[in-house]
mmCIF file of C-alpha atoms and ligand atoms in Angstrom:
data_model
loop_
_atom_site.group_PDB
_atom_site.id
_atom_site.type_symbol
_atom_site.label_atom_id
_atom_site.label_comp_id
_atom_site.label_asym_id
_atom_site.label_seq_id
_atom_site.Cartn_x
_atom_site.Cartn_y
_atom_site.Cartn_z
ATOM 1 C CA MET G 1 58.288 50.565 -84.737
ATOM 2 C CA CYS G 2 61.919 50.712 -86.103
ATOM 3 C CA ALA G 3 64.757 50.394 -84.231
ATOM 4 C CA GLU G 4 66.870 52.607 -86.559
ATOM 5 C CA GLU G 5 64.555 55.583 -86.234
ATOM 6 C CA ARG G 6 65.437 56.186 -82.537
ATOM 7 C CA PRO G 7 67.773 59.210 -82.681
ATOM 8 C CA VAL G 8 71.177 58.134 -81.893
ATOM 9 C CA TYR G 9 73.422 61.066 -80.045
ATOM 10 C CA PRO G 10 77.207 60.565 -79.985
ATOM 11 C CA VAL G 11 77.378 61.763 -76.634
ATOM 12 C CA TYR G 12 75.584 60.988 -73.649
ATOM 13 C CA ILE G 13 75.971 62.493 -70.116
ATOM 14 C CA ASP G 14 74.554 61.977 -66.978
ATOM 15 C CA LEU G 15 72.508 64.942 -65.256
ATOM 16 C CA GLU G 16 74.487 64.794 -62.182
ATOM 17 C CA VAL G 17 77.652 64.805 -64.129
ATOM 18 C CA LEU G 18 76.063 68.012 -65.970
ATOM 19 C CA LEU G 19 75.019 69.661 -62.627
ATOM 20 C CA ASP G 20 78.535 68.725 -61.038
ATOM 21 C CA VAL G 21 80.457 70.689 -64.047
ATOM 22 C CA THR G 22 78.004 73.648 -63.661
ATOM 23 C CA LYS G 23 78.641 73.573 -59.957
ATOM 24 C CA HIS G 24 82.199 73.722 -60.354
ATOM 25 C CA ALA G 25 82.115 76.928 -63.040
ATOM 26 C CA LEU G 26 79.720 78.899 -60.623
ATOM 27 C CA GLU G 27 81.812 78.364 -57.520
ATOM 28 C CA GLU G 28 84.988 79.653 -59.308
ATOM 29 C CA LEU G 29 83.501 82.692 -61.246
ATOM 30 C CA PRO G 30 84.376 84.841 -62.957
ATOM 31 C CA ARG G 31 87.566 82.412 -63.451
ATOM 32 C CA GLU G 32 87.288 79.544 -66.139
ATOM 33 C CA VAL G 33 87.471 75.974 -64.305
ATOM 34 C CA ILE G 34 88.814 72.660 -66.183
ATOM 35 C CA GLY G 35 88.159 69.173 -65.430
ATOM 36 C CA PHE G 36 88.218 65.517 -66.762
ATOM 37 C CA LEU G 37 85.378 63.605 -68.199
ATOM 38 C CA LEU G 38 84.851 59.839 -67.468
ATOM 39 C CA GLY G 39 82.797 57.053 -68.708
ATOM 40 C CA ARG G 40 82.832 54.666 -71.344
ATOM 41 C CA ALA G 41 82.900 54.609 -75.414
ATOM 42 C CA TYR G 42 80.885 52.172 -77.050
ATOM 43 C CA THR G 43 80.623 51.117 -80.391
ATOM 44 C CA TRP G 44 77.547 50.279 -82.091
ATOM 45 C CA ASN G 45 76.418 49.795 -85.589
ATOM 46 C CA GLY G 46 79.783 50.972 -86.746
ATOM 47 C CA GLU G 47 79.205 54.186 -84.686
ATOM 48 C CA THR G 48 81.405 55.058 -81.511
ATOM 49 C CA TYR G 49 79.214 56.945 -78.911
ATOM 50 C CA VAL G 50 80.250 58.035 -75.358
ATOM 51 C CA HIS G 51 78.503 57.882 -72.112
ATOM 52 C CA VAL G 52 80.081 60.704 -69.664
ATOM 53 C CA THR G 53 79.377 59.221 -66.089
ATOM 54 C CA GLY G 54 81.714 61.011 -63.932
ATOM 55 C CA SER G 55 83.803 64.014 -63.723
ATOM 56 C CA ILE G 56 86.954 65.022 -61.995
ATOM 57 C CA ARG G 57 88.096 68.616 -61.223
ATOM 58 C CA GLY G 58 91.405 69.571 -62.658
ATOM 59 C CA ARG G 59 94.130 71.462 -61.318
ATOM 60 C CA SER G 60 94.531 74.332 -63.271
ATOM 61 C CA ILE G 61 96.293 77.585 -64.333
ATOM 62 C CA ALA G 62 93.278 79.760 -64.935
ATOM 63 C CA SER G 63 92.791 83.542 -65.497
ATOM 64 C CA GLU G 64 89.468 84.959 -66.832
ATOM 65 C CA THR G 65 90.254 84.072 -70.456
ATOM 66 C CA SER G 66 92.278 81.156 -70.620
ATOM 67 C CA VAL G 67 92.798 77.583 -68.920
ATOM 68 C CA ALA G 68 95.139 74.982 -68.865
ATOM 69 C CA PHE G 69 95.698 71.720 -66.882
ATOM 70 C CA ALA G 70 98.528 72.128 -64.520
ATOM 71 C CA PRO G 71 101.429 69.927 -65.869
ATOM 72 C CA ASP G 72 101.071 66.268 -64.651
ATOM 73 C CA SER G 73 97.695 66.318 -63.828
ATOM 74 C CA LEU G 74 96.577 63.982 -66.898
ATOM 75 C CA ALA G 75 98.811 61.617 -65.111
ATOM 76 C CA GLU G 76 97.750 61.973 -61.921
ATOM 77 C CA VAL G 77 93.946 61.353 -63.085
ATOM 78 C CA ALA G 78 94.969 58.409 -65.189
ATOM 79 C CA GLU G 79 96.697 56.796 -62.275
ATOM 80 C CA SER G 80 93.681 57.526 -59.837
ATOM 81 C CA LEU G 81 91.419 56.092 -62.166
ATOM 82 C CA ARG G 82 93.323 52.728 -62.388
ATOM 83 C CA ARG G 83 93.306 52.738 -58.778
ATOM 84 C CA ASP G 84 89.743 53.850 -57.874
ATOM 85 C CA HIS G 85 87.604 53.602 -61.050
ATOM 86 C CA PRO G 86 88.780 50.817 -63.353
ATOM 87 C CA ASP G 87 85.466 50.269 -64.988
ATOM 88 C CA LYS G 88 85.802 54.136 -66.332
ATOM 89 C CA GLU G 89 88.390 55.675 -68.645
ATOM 90 C CA ILE G 90 88.785 59.384 -69.307
ATOM 91 C CA VAL G 91 86.519 60.258 -72.462
ATOM 92 C CA GLY G 92 87.304 63.736 -72.597
ATOM 93 C CA TRP G 93 87.438 67.432 -70.885
ATOM 94 C CA TYR G 94 85.420 70.346 -69.553
ATOM 95 C CA HIS G 95 86.022 73.835 -69.249
ATOM 96 C CA SER G 96 83.802 76.932 -68.530
ATOM 97 C CA HIS G 97 83.844 79.933 -70.686
ATOM 98 C CA PRO G 98 81.981 82.601 -68.171
ATOM 99 C CA GLY G 99 79.768 84.997 -70.249
ATOM 100 C CA TYR G 100 81.469 84.560 -73.598
ATOM 101 C CA GLY G 101 79.617 81.490 -74.985
ATOM 102 C CA CYS G 102 80.560 77.971 -75.997
ATOM 103 C CA PHE G 103 82.700 77.600 -78.835
ATOM 104 C CA LEU G 104 86.631 76.145 -79.020
ATOM 105 C CA SER G 105 89.451 78.701 -78.870
ATOM 106 C CA PRO G 106 92.633 77.901 -81.009
ATOM 107 C CA THR G 107 94.200 77.380 -77.606
ATOM 108 C CA ASP G 108 91.505 75.027 -76.617
ATOM 109 C CA ILE G 109 92.017 73.018 -79.904
ATOM 110 C CA THR G 110 95.937 72.594 -79.108
ATOM 111 C CA SER G 111 95.179 71.559 -75.478
ATOM 112 C CA HIS G 112 92.508 68.616 -76.914
ATOM 113 C CA LYS G 113 94.974 67.742 -79.649
ATOM 114 C CA SER G 114 97.626 67.372 -77.199
ATOM 115 C CA CYS G 115 95.729 65.572 -74.400
ATOM 116 C CA PHE G 116 92.772 63.824 -76.250
ATOM 117 C CA ALA G 117 94.294 61.982 -79.389
ATOM 118 C CA MET G 118 91.216 59.384 -79.731
ATOM 119 C CA PRO G 119 88.574 60.256 -82.218
ATOM 120 C CA HIS G 120 85.973 59.644 -79.535
ATOM 121 C CA HIS G 121 87.266 62.076 -77.052
ATOM 122 C CA VAL G 122 84.993 65.312 -76.616
ATOM 123 C CA ALA G 123 85.222 68.555 -75.042
ATOM 124 C CA LEU G 124 82.401 69.836 -73.264
ATOM 125 C CA VAL G 125 82.435 73.940 -72.726
ATOM 126 C CA VAL G 126 79.767 75.216 -70.375
ATOM 127 C CA ASP G 127 78.878 78.929 -69.907
ATOM 128 C CA PRO G 128 77.627 79.275 -66.238
ATOM 129 C CA VAL G 129 76.464 82.752 -66.798
ATOM 130 C CA ARG G 130 74.392 82.413 -70.128
ATOM 131 C CA LYS G 131 73.556 78.788 -68.872
ATOM 132 C CA GLU G 132 74.500 77.161 -71.963
ATOM 133 C CA ALA G 133 76.582 73.889 -72.358
ATOM 134 C CA ALA G 134 77.818 72.333 -75.678
ATOM 135 C CA PHE G 135 79.947 69.092 -76.683
ATOM 136 C CA PHE G 136 82.806 69.372 -79.783
ATOM 137 C CA ARG G 137 85.032 67.370 -80.922
ATOM 138 C CA VAL G 138 88.385 68.108 -82.859
ATOM 139 C CA SER G 139 88.497 67.239 -86.446
ATOM 140 C CA GLU G 140 91.167 66.800 -89.081
ATOM 141 C CA GLY G 141 93.588 69.857 -89.541
ATOM 142 C CA PHE G 142 92.618 72.680 -86.887
ATOM 143 C CA GLY G 143 88.926 72.633 -87.226
ATOM 144 C CA TYR G 144 86.119 71.338 -84.645
ATOM 145 C CA GLU G 145 82.533 70.315 -84.867
ATOM 146 C CA GLY G 146 79.535 70.454 -82.486
ATOM 147 C CA VAL G 147 78.626 67.293 -81.328
ATOM 148 C CA ARG G 148 75.202 66.252 -80.604
ATOM 149 C CA SER G 149 74.360 64.965 -76.717
ATOM 150 C CA ALA G 150 71.587 63.747 -74.761
ATOM 151 C CA ILE G 151 70.866 64.097 -71.149
ATOM 152 C CA VAL G 152 70.371 60.915 -69.171
ATOM 153 C CA ARG G 153 68.343 61.021 -65.996
ATOM 154 C CA ARG G 154 69.035 58.038 -63.884
ATOM 155 C CA ARG G 155 66.789 56.789 -61.189
ATOM 156 C CA VAL G 156 68.297 54.966 -58.591
HETATM 157 ZN ZN1 ZN D 201 88.007 77.764 -74.070
#
């Protein structure tokens, strides 16, 4: 057995977190929701990967077709993390696309670039109607790409 044959995914997300995000999206239908993803970034063999272990619902200005963080909400979350979860950092954000699939719109790319400047920061998009979820990273210029991910089931 060779360790290198094991697949390495750039993003790991705890099942409970994915369920929380999906629940949030379902509760607010048909409006979009937005929130922060918490966890840690690790570097291993020169690759950075992210383990998402929590989420925080964001205050948003939302309609059926667009969503954005309320002003100051990023600073508020950073402050509450420092206070309550010093072991976690913001590793990205999530939002919902109710019924129209998982992708990043030009507005989403702009939001990502303004709030999440680190290369490991990820965007999770969930469609609670089609029951889809996908992770993305914003690349150089104005592009983005899908990020392979795996769900972690933790037994306590
Ligand atoms: Zn969007």
